[in-house]
mmCIF file of C-alpha atoms in Angstrom:
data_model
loop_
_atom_site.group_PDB
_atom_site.id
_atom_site.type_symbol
_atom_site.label_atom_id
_atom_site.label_comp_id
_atom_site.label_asym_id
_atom_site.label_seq_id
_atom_site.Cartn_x
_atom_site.Cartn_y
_atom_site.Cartn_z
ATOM 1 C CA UNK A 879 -58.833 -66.213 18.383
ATOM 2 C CA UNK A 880 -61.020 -67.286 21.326
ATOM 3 C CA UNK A 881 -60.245 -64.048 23.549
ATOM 4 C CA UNK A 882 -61.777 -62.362 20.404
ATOM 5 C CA UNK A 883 -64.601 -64.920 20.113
ATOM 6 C CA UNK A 884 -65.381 -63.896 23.934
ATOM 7 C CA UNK A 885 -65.025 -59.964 23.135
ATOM 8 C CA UNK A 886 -67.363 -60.025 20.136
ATOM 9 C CA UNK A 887 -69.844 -62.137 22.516
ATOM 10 C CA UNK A 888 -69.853 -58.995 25.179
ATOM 11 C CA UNK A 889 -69.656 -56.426 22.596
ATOM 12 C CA UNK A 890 -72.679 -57.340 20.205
ATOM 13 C CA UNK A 891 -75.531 -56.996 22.577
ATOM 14 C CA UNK A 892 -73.929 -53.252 23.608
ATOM 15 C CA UNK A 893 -74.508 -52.529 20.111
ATOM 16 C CA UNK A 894 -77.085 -53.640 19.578
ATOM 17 C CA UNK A 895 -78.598 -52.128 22.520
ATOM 18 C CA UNK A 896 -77.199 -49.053 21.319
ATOM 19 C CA UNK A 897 -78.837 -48.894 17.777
ATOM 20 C CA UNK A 898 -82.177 -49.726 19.434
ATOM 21 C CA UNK A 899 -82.025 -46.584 21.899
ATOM 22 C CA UNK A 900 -80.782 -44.573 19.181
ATOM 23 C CA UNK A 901 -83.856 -45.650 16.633
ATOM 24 C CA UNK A 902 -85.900 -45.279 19.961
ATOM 25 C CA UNK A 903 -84.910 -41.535 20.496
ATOM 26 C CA UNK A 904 -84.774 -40.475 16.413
ATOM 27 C CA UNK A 905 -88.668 -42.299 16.564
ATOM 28 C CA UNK A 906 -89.483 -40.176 19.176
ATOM 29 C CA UNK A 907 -87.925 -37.023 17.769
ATOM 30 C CA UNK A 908 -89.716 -37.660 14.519
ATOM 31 C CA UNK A 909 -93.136 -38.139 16.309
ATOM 32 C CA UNK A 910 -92.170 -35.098 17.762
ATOM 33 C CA UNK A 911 -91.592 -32.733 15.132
ATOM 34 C CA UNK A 912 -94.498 -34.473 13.414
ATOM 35 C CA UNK A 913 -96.560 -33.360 16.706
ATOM 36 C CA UNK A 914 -95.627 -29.741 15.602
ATOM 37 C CA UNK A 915 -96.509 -29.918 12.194
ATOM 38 C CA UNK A 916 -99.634 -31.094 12.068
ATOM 39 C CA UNK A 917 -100.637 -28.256 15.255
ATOM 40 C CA UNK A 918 -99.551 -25.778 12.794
ATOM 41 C CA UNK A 919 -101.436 -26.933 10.429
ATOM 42 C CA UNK A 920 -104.349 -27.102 12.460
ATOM 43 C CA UNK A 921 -103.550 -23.467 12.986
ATOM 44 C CA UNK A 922 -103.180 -22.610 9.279
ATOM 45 C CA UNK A 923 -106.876 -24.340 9.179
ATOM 46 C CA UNK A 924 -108.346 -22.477 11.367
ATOM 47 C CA UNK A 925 -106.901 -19.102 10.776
ATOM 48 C CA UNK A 926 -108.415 -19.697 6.786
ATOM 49 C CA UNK A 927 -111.755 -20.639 8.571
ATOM 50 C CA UNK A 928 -111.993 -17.469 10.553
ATOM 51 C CA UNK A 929 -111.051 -15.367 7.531
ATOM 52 C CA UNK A 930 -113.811 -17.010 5.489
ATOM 53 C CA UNK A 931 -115.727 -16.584 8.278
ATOM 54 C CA UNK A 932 -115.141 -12.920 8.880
ATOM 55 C CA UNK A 933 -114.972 -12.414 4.735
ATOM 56 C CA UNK A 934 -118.714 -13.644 4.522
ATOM 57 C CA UNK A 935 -119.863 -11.610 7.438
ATOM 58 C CA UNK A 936 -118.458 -8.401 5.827
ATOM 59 C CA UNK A 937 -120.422 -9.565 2.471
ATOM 60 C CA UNK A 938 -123.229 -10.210 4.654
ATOM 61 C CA UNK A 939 -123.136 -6.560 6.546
ATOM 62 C CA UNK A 940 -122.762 -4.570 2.419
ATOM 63 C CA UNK A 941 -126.144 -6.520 1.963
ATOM 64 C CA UNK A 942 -127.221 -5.586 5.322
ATOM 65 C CA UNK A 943 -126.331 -1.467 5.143
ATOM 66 C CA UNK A 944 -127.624 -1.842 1.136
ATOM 67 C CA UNK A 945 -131.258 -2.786 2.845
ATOM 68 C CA UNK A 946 -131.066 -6.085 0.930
ATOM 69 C CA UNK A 947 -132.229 -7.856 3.966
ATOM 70 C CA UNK A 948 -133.152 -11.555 2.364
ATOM 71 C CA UNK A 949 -129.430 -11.947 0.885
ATOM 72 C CA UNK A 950 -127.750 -10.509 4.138
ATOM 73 C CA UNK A 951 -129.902 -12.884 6.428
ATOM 74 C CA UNK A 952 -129.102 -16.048 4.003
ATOM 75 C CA UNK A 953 -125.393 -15.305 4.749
ATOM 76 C CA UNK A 954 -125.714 -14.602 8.656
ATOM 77 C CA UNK A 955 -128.018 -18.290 8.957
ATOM 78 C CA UNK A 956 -125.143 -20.116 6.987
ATOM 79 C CA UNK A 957 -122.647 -18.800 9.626
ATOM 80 C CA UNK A 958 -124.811 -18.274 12.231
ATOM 81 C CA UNK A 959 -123.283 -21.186 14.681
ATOM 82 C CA UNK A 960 -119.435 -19.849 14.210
ATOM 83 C CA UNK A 961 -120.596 -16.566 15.530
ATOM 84 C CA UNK A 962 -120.510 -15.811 19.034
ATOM 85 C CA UNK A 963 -121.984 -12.658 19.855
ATOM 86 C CA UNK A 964 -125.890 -13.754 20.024
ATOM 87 C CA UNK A 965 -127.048 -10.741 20.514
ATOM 88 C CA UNK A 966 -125.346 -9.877 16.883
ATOM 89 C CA UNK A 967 -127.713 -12.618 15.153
ATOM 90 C CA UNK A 968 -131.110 -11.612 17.661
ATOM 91 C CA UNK A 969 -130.406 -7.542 16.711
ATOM 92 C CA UNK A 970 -130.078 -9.084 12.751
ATOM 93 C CA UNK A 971 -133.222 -10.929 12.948
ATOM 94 C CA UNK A 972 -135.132 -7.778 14.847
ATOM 95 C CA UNK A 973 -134.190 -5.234 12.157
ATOM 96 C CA UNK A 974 -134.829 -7.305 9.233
ATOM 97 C CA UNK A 975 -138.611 -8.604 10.999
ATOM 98 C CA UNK A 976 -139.219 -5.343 11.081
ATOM 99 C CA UNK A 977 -137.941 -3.745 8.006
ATOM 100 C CA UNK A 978 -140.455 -7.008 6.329
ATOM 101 C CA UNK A 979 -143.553 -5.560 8.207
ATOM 102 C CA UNK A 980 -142.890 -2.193 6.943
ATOM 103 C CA UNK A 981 -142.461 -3.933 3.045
ATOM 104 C CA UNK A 982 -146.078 -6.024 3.690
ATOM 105 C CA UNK A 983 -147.449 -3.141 4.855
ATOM 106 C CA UNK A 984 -146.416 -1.114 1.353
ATOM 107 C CA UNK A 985 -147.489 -4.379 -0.197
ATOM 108 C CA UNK A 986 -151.090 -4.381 1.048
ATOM 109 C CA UNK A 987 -151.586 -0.250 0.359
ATOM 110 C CA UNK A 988 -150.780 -1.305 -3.700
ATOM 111 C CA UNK A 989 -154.514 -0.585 -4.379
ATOM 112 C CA UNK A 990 -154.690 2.452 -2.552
ATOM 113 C CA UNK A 991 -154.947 6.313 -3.545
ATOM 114 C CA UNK A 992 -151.694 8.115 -4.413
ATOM 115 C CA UNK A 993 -151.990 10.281 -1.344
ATOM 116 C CA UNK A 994 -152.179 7.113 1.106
ATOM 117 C CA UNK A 995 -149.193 5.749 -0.990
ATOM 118 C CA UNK A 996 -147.139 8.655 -0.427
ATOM 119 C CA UNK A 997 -148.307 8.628 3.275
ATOM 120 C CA UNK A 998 -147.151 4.957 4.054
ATOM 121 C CA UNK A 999 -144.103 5.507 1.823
ATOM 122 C CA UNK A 1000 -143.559 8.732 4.154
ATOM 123 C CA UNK A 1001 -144.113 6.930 7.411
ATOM 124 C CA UNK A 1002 -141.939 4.004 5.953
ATOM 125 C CA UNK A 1003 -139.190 6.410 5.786
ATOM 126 C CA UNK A 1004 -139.690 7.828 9.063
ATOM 127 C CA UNK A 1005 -139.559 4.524 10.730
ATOM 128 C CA UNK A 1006 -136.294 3.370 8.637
ATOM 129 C CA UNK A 1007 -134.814 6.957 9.697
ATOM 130 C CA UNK A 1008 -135.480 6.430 13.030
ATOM 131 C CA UNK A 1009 -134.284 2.421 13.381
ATOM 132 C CA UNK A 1010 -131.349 4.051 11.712
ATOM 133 C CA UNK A 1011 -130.601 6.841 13.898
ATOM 134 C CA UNK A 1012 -131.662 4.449 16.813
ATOM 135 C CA UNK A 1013 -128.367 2.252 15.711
ATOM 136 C CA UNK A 1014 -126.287 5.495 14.639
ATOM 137 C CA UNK A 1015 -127.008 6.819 18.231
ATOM 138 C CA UNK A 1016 -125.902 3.581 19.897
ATOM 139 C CA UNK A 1017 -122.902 3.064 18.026
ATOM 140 C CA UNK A 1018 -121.708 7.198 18.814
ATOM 141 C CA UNK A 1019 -122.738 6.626 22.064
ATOM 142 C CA UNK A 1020 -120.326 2.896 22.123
ATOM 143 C CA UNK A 1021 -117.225 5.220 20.615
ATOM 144 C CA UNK A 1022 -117.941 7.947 23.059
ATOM 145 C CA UNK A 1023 -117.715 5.597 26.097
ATOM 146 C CA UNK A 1024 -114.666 3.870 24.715
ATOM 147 C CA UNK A 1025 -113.062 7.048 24.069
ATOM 148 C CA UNK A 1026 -113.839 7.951 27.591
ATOM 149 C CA UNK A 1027 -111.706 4.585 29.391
ATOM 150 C CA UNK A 1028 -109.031 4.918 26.842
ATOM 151 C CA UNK A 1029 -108.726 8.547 27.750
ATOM 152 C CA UNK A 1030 -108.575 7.811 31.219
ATOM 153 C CA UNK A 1031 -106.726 4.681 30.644
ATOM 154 C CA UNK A 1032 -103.982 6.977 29.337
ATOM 155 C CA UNK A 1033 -104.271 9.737 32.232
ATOM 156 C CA UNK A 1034 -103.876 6.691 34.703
ATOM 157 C CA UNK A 1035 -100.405 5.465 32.977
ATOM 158 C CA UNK A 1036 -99.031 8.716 32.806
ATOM 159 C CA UNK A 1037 -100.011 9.429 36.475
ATOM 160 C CA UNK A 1038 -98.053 6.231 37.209
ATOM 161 C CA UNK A 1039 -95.260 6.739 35.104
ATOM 162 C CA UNK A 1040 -94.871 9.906 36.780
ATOM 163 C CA UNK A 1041 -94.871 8.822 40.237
ATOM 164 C CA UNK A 1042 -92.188 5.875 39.320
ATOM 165 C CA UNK A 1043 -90.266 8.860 37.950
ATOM 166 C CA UNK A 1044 -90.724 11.230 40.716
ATOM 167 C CA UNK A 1045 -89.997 8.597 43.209
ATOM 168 C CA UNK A 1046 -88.024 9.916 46.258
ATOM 169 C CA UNK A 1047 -85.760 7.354 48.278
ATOM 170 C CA UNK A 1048 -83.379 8.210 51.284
ATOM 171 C CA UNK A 1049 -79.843 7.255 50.969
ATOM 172 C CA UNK A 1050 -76.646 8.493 51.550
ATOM 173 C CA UNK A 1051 -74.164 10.321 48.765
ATOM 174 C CA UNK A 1052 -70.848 11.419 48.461
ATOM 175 C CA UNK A 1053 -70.147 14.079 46.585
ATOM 176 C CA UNK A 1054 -68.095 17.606 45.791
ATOM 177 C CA UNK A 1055 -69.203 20.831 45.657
ATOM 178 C CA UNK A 1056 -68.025 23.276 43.424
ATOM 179 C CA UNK A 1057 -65.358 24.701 45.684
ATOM 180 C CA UNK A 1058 -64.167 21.205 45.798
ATOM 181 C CA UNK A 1059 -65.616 20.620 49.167
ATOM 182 C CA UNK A 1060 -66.253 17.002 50.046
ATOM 183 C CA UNK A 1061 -69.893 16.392 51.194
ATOM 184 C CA UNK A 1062 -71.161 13.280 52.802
ATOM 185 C CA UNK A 1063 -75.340 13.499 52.737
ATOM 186 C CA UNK A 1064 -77.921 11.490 54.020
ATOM 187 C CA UNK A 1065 -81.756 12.142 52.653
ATOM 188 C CA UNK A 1066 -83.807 11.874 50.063
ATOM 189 C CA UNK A 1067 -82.414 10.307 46.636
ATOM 190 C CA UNK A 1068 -83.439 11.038 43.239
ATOM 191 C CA UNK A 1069 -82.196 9.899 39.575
ATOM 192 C CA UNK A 1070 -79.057 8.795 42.041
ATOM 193 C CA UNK A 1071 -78.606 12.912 43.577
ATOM 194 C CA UNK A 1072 -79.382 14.746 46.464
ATOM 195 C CA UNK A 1073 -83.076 15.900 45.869
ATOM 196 C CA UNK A 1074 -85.372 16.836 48.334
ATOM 197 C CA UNK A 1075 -84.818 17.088 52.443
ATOM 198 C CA UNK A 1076 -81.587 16.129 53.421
ATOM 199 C CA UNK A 1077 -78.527 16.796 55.776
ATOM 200 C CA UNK A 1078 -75.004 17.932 54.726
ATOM 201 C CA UNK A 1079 -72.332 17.577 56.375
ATOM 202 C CA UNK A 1080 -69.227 19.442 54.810
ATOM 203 C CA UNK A 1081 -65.284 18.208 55.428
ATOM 204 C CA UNK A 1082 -64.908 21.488 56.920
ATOM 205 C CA UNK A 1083 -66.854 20.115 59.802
ATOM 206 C CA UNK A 1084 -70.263 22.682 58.925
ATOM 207 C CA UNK A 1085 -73.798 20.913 58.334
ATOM 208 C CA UNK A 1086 -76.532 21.839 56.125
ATOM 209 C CA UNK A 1087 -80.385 20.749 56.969
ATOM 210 C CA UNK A 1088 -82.611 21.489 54.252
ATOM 211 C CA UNK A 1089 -83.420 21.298 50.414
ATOM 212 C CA UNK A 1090 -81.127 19.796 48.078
ATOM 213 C CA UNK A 1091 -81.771 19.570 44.272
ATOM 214 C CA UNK A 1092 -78.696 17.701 41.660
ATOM 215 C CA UNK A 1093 -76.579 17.959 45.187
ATOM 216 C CA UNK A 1094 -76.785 21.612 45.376
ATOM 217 C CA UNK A 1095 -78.423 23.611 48.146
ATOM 218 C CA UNK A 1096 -81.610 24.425 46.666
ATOM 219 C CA UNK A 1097 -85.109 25.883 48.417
ATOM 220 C CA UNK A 1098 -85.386 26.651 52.311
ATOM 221 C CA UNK A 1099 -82.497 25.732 54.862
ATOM 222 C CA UNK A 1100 -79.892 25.989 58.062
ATOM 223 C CA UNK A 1101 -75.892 26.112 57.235
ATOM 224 C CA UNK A 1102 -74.141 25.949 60.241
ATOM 225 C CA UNK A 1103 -70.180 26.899 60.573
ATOM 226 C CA UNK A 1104 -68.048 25.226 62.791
ATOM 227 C CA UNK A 1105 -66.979 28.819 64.200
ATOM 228 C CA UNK A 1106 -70.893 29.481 65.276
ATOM 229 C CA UNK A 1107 -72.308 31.378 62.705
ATOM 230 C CA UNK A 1108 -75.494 30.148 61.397
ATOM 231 C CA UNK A 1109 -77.583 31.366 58.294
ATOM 232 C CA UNK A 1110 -81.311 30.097 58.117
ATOM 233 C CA UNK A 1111 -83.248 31.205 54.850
ATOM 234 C CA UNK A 1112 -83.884 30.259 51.257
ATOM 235 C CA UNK A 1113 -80.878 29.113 48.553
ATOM 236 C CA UNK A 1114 -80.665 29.149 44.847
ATOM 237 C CA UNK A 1115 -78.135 26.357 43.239
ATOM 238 C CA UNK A 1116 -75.999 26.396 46.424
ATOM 239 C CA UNK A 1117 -76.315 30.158 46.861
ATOM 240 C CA UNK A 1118 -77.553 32.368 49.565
ATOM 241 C CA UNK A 1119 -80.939 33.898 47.718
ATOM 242 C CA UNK A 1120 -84.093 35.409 48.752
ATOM 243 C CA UNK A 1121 -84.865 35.926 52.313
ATOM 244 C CA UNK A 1122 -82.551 35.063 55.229
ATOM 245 C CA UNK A 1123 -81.308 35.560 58.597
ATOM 246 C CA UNK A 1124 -77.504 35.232 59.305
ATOM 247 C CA UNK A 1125 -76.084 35.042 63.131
ATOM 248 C CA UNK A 1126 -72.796 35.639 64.462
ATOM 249 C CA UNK A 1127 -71.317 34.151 67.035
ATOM 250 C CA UNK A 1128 -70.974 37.416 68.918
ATOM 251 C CA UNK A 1129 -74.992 37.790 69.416
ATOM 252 C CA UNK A 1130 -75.476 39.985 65.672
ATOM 253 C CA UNK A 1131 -77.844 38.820 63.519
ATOM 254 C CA UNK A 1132 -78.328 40.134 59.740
ATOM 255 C CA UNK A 1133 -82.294 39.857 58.496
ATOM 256 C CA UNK A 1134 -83.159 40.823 54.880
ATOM 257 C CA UNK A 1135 -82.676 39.796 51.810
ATOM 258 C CA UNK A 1136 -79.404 38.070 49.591
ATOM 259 C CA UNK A 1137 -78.584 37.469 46.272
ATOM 260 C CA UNK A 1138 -75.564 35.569 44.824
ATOM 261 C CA UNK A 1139 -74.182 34.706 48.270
ATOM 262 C CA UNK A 1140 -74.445 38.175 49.776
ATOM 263 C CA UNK A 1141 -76.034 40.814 51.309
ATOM 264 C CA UNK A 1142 -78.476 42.102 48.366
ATOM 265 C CA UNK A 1143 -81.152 44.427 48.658
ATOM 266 C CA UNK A 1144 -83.019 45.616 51.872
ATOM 267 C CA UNK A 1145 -81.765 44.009 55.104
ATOM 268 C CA UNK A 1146 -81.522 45.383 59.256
ATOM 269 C CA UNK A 1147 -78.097 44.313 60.682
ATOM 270 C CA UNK A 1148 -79.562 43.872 65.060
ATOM 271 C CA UNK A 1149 -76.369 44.565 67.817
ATOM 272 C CA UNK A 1150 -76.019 41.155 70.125
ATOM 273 C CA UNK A 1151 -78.863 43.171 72.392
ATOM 274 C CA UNK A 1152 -81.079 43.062 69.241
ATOM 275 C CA UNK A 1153 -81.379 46.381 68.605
ATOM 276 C CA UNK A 1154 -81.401 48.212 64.840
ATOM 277 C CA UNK A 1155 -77.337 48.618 64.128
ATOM 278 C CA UNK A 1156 -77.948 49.364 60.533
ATOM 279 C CA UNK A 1157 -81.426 49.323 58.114
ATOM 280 C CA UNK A 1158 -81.616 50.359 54.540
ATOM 281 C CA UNK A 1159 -80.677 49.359 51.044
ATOM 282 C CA UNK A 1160 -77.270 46.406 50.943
ATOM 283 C CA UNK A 1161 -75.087 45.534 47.815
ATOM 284 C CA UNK A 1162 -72.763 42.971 48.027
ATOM 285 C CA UNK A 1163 -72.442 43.004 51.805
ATOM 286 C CA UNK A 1164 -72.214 46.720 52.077
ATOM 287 C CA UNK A 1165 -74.789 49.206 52.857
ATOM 288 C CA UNK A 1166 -75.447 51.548 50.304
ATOM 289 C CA UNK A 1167 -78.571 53.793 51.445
#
């Protein structure tokens, strides 16, 4: 009975301790989420004050474009301090001072002829047309300039998407051809292929220096075989096309033009002394005219 006496005595304050830090932490989590709350409310307040805001400024601009100056100006003093733009309010002011000097003015010509009341009322017009236009102009002149960085906002993007997609690394590939021939490249690397200038080098032991595109030969280059023979010229998805010059290794050299891998239209075969062996019209490797 003692030895529990004695436990109880140790194990109380560890309780007790325990319930404290646990009403500590649930206090502080409370404050917490109480912290939150009342910041979104603030939010919720002030969103509602910057709609009433912007809702009486919209009232106050129909009174403004309906020329009734007094009710529009009422508004704009009433939420004159929540607006920032200062110019906004000094414009306001300007427009409406003016538009009141134009109304005394009618007011004082009451007593005159018809013909100097239809004069003023005239030149009344004229000046409203013109503080109109004045604004019209400015505000085609604000959407024309905008128009013009967006535009070229836009151009700049797409330039620089474009050069992240056209972007050219060297690296080195392994790949077949379509004769099965392993190729081991080094060059330039594009959407993970051989694209661009690059080297070749075939498991038949020949090497190919030139353009690539999707791993193929492709634009101006040299093959060389391991025997000697050597073709410099232009390719077409890995084929011999367009112009070209083709050595042996006996001193011949073949200068004209290819197509699908061969001899192909006009071409001068030259003897190892370079002189004219054979010059007219070729079709698949053979001379026909």
């Amino acid at each position: 009975m003692k030895k529990v006496k004695n436990i109880s005595f140790y194990i109380a304050p560890i309780i007790i301790v325990g319930c404290l830090i646990a009403i500590f932490f649930i206090s502080k989590r409370k404050n917490h989420f109480k912290e939150k709350a009342q910041n979104k409310i603030a939010q919720l307040e002030n969103l509602e004050k910057q709609s009433e805001l912007y809702r009486q400024k919209s009232k106050a601009d129909e009174f403004f474009i309906a020329r009734e100056y007094n009710d529009a100006m009422e508004i704009y003093l009433k939420i004159e301090d929540s607006i920032d733009d200062k110019s906004f309010m000094k414009s306001r002011r300007a427009t409406i001072e003016r538009f009141n000097s134009l109304k005394s003015e009618l007011d004082s010509t009451q007593n005159m002829s018809m013909s100097q009341m239809a004069s003023m009322e005239r030149e009344m017009d004229k000046k409203i047309s013109e503080l109109e236009n004045e604004y019209e102009e400015k505000i085609k002149n604000l959407k024309e300039r905008f128009d013009k960085d967006i535009s070229s906002l836009k151009n700049t993007i797409a330039q620089k998407e474009k050069e992240i997609q056209n972007k050219v690394e060297l690296g080195r590939l392994t790949f077949y051809n379509a004769n099965g021939t392993k190729i081991a490249y080094f060059g330039e690397v594009k959407f993970g292929k051989a694209n661009g200038e690059g080297v070749g080098h075939y498991s038949s032991n020949s090497v190919y220096d030139g353009d690539w595109k999707n791993n193929m030969k492709h634009g101006k280059g040299t093959y060389k075989w391991v025997d000697g023979h050597k073709y410099v010229g232009e390719y077409q998805n890995d084929k011999r096309e367009g112009e070209g010059t083709y050595f042996w290794n006996t001193g011949e050299k073949y200068v004209g033009e290819w197509k699908n891998d061969k001899r192909n239209g006009h071409g001068i075969l030259y003897d190892k002394d370079g002189n004219v062996k054979l010059d007219g019209e070729w079709e698949n490797d053979e001379l026909v005219q």
